[in-house]
mmCIF file of C-alpha atoms in Angstrom:
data_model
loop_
_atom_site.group_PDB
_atom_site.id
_atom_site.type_symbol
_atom_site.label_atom_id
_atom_site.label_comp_id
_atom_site.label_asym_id
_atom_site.label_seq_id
_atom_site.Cartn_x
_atom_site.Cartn_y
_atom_site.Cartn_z
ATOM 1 C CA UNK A 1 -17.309 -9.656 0.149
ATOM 2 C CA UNK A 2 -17.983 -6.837 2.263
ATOM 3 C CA UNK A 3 -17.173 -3.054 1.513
ATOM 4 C CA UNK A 4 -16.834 -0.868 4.631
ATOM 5 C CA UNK A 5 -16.509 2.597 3.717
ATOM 6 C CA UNK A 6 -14.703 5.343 6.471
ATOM 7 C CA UNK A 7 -13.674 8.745 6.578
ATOM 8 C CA UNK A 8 -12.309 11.483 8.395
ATOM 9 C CA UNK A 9 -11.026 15.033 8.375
ATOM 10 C CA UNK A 10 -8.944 13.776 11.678
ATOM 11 C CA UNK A 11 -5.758 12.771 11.471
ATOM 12 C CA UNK A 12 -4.268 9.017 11.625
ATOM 13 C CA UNK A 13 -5.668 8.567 15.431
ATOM 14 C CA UNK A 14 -8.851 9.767 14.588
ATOM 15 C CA UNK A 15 -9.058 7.137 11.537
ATOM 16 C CA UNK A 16 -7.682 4.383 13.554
ATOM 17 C CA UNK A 17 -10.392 4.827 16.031
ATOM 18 C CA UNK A 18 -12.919 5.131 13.581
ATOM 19 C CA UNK A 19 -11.658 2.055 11.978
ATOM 20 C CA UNK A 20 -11.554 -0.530 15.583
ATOM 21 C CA UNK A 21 -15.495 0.647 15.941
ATOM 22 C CA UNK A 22 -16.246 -0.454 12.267
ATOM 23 C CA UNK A 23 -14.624 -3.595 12.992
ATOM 24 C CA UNK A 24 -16.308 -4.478 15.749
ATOM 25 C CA UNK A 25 -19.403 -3.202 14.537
ATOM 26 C CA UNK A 26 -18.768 -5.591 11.693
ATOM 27 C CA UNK A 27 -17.786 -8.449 14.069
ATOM 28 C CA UNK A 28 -14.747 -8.429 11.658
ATOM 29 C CA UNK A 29 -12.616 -10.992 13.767
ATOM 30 C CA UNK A 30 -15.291 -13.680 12.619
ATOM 31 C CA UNK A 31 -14.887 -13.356 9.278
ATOM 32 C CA UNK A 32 -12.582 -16.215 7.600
ATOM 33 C CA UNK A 33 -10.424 -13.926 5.935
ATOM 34 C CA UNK A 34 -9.199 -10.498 7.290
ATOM 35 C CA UNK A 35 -6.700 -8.768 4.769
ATOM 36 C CA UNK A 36 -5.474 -5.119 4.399
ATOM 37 C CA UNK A 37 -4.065 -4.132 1.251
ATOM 38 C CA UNK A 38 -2.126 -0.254 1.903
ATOM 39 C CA UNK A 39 0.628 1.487 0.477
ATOM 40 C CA UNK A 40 4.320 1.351 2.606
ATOM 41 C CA UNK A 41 3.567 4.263 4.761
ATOM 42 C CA UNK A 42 5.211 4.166 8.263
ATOM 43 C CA UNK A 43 1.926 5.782 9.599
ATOM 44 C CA UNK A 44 -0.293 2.726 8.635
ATOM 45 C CA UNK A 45 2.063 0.297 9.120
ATOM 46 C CA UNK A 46 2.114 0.795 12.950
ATOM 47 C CA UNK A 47 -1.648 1.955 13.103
ATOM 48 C CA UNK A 48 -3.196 -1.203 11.464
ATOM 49 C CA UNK A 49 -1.667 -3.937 14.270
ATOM 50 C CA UNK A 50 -3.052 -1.705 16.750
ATOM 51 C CA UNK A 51 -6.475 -0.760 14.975
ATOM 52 C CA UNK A 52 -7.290 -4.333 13.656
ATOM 53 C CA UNK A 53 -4.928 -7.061 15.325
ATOM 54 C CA UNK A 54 -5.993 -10.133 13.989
ATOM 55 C CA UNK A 55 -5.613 -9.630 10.496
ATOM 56 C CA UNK A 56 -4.494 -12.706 8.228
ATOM 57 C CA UNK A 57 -2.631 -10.444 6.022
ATOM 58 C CA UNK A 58 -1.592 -6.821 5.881
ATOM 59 C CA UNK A 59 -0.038 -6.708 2.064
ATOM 60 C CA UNK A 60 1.750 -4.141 0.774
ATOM 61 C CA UNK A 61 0.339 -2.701 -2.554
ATOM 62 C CA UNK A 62 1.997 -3.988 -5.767
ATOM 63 C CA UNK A 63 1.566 -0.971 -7.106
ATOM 64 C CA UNK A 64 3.671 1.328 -4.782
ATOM 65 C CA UNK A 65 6.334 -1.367 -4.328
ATOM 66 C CA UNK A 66 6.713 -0.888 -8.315
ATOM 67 C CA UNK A 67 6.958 2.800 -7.776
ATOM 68 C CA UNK A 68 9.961 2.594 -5.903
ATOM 69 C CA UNK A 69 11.025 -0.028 -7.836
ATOM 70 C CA UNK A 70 11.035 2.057 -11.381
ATOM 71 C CA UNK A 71 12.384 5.339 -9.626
ATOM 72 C CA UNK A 72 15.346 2.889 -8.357
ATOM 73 C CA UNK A 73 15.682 1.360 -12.319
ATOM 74 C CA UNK A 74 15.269 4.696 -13.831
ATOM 75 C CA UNK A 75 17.783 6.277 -11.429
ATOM 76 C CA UNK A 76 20.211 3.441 -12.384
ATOM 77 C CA UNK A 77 19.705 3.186 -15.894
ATOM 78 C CA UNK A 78 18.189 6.206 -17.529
ATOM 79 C CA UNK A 79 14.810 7.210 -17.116
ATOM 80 C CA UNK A 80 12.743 5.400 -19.744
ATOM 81 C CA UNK A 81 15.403 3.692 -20.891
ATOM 82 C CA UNK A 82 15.361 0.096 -22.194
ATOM 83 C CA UNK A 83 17.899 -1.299 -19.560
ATOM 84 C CA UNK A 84 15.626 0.645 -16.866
ATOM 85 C CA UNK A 85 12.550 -1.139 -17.949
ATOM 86 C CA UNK A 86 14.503 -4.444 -18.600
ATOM 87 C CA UNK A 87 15.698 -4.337 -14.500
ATOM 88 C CA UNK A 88 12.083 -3.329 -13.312
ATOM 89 C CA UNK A 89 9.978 -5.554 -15.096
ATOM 90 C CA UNK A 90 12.430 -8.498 -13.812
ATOM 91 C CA UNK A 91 12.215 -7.162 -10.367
ATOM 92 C CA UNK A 92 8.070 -7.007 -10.656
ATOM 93 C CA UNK A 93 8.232 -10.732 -12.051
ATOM 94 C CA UNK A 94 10.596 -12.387 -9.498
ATOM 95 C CA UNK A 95 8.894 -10.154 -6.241
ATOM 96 C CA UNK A 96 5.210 -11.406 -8.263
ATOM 97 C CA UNK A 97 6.058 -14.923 -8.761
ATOM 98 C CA UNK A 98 8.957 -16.016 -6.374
ATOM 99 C CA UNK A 99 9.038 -13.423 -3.486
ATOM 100 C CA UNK A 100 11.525 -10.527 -2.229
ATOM 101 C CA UNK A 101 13.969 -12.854 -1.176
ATOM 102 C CA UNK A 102 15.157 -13.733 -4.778
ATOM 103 C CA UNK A 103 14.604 -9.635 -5.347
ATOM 104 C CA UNK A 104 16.611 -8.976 -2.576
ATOM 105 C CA UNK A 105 19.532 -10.940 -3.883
ATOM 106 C CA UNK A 106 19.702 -9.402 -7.178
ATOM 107 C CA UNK A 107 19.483 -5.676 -5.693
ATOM 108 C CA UNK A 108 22.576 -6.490 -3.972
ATOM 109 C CA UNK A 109 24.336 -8.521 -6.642
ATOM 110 C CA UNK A 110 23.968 -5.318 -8.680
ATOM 111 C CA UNK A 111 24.323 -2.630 -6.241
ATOM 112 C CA UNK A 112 27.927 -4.411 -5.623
ATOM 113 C CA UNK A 113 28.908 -4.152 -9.547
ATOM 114 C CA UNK A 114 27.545 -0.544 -9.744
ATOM 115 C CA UNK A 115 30.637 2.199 -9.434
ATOM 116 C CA UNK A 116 28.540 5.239 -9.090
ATOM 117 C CA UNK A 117 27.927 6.629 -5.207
ATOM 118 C CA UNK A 118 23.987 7.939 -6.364
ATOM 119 C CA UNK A 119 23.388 4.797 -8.421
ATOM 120 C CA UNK A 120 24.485 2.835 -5.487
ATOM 121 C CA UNK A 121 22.288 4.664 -2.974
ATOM 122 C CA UNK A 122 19.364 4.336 -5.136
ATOM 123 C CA UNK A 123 19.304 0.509 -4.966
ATOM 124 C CA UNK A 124 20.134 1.071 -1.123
ATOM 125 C CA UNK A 125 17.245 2.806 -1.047
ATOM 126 C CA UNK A 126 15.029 0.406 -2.678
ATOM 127 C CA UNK A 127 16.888 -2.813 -0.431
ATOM 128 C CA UNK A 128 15.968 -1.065 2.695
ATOM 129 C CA UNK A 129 12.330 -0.067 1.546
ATOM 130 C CA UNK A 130 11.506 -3.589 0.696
ATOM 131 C CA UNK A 131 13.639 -5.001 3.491
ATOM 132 C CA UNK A 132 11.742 -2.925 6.015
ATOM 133 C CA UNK A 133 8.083 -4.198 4.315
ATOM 134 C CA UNK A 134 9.445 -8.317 3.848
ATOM 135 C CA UNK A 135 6.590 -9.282 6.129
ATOM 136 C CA UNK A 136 4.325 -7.278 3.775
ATOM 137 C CA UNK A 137 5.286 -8.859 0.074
ATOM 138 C CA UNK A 138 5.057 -12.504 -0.427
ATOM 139 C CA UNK A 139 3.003 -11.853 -3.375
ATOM 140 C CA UNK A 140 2.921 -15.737 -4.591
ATOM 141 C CA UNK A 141 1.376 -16.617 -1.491
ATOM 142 C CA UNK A 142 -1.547 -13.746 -2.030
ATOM 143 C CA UNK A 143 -1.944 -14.738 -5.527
ATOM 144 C CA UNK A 144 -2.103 -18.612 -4.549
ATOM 145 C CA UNK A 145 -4.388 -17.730 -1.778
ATOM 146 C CA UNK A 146 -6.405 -15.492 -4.692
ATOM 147 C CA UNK A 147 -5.798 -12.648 -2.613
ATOM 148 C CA UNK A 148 -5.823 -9.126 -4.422
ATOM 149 C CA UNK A 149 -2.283 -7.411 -4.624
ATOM 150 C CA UNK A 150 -2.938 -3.948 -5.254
ATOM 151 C CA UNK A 151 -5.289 -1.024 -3.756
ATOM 152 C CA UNK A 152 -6.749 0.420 -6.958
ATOM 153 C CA UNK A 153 -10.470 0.075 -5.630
ATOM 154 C CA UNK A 154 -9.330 2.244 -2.195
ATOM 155 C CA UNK A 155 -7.576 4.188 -4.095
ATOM 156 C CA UNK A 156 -10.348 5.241 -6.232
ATOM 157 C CA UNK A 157 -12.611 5.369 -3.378
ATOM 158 C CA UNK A 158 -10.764 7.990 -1.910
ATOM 159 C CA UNK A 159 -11.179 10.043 -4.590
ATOM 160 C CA UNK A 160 -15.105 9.595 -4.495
ATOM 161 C CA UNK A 161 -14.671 10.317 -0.929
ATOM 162 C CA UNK A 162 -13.128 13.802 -2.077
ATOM 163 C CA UNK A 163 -14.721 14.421 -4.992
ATOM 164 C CA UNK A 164 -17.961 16.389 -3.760
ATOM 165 C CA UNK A 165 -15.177 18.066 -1.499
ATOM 166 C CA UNK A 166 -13.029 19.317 -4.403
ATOM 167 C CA UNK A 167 -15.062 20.241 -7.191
ATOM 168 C CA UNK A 168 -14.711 23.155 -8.707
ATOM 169 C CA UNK A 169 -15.864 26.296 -6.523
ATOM 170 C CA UNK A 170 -16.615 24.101 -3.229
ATOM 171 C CA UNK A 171 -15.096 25.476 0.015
ATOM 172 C CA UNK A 172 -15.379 23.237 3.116
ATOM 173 C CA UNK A 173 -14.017 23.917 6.339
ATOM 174 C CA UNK A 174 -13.326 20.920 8.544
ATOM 175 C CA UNK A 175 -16.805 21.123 10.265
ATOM 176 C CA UNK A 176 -18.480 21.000 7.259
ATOM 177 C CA UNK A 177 -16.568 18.144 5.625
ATOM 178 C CA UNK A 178 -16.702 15.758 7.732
ATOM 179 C CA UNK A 179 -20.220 15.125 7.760
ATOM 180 C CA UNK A 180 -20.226 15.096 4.493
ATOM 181 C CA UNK A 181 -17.541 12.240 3.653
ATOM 182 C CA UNK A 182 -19.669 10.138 6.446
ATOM 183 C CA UNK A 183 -22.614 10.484 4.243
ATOM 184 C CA UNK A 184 -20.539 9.711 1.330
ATOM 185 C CA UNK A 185 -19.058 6.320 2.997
ATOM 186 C CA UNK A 186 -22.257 5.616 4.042
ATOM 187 C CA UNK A 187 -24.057 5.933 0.728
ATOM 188 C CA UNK A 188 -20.589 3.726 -0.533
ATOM 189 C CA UNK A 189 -20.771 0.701 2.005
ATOM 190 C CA UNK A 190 -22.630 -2.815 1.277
ATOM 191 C CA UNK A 191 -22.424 -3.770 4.592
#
């Protein structure tokens, strides 16, 4: 496996741009598998297509879809309570191991018994978040493929990215940190 490493001060065009040259630098649309693994934003879900358009997966991360899954149990439930962590841990089993259709189908089930207007809403909420990322979430076809489900190694890359510009005392201005987190990425990549 290959790790490409890229930053930029620049905004979401600036990345995307960035990230097309890497991938053609990398001759990425030869490799046999070509996955992205992101969290829900809007902002990367219509950048990626554009930036890398033959990818074989782009997979929502596990992690934020059980994010909005426990704000939607808590909200319902009680926070931490044991009916809250009942819901989402049966929600993160059925999405894990039989897809969003079958979690789909219970949202709605109980969103239909549920009397309050703000419970209701909540698991609204959480139907049209996942409904919106479907293509995104058919987790038992990523783990059956051995895919990885979650972006914990990006997301601690991006704080290595940062660190050296957020320590204590540092002071960058946008000049100044962006050749910096290119050296960074650099020093990061295997490719």
């Amino acid at each position: 496996a290959r790790e490409q490493v890229v930053a930029t001060a620049g905004d979401h065009h600036v990345l995307g741009r960035l990230v097309r040259r890497q991938a053609v630098r990398l001759g990425l649309n030869q490799f046999d598998q070509r996955l992205a693994i992101a969290d829900g934003a809007d902002w990367i879900y219509h950048q990626l297509p554009r930036t890398i358009p033959a990818l074989d997966a782009f997979i929502l991360d596990f992690y934020h879809l059980s994010e909005h899954i426990w704000l939607a149990s808590n909200t319902c439930f009680g926070l931490n309570s044991q009916k809250a962590a009942s819901f989402a841990s049966e929600l993160l089993h059925r999405a894990k191991h039989q897809g969003v259709t079958e979690l789909l189908l219970i949202l709605a089930s109980e969103r239909k018994a549920l009397r309050s207007p703000g419970k209701r809403q909540a698991l609204q909420e959480l139907i049209n978040y996942i409904t919106k990322r479907m293509g995104q979430c058919d987790y038992p076809r990523y783990i059956r493929q051995g895919w990885q489900i979650g972006s914990g190694p990006t997301e601690a890359m991006c704080k290595v990215l940062t660190y050296r510009l957020k320590g204590s005392g540092m002071r960058w201005d946008r000049q100044g940190a962006e050749p910096i987190m290119a050296l960074i990425a650099l020093e990061q990549s295997n490719a």
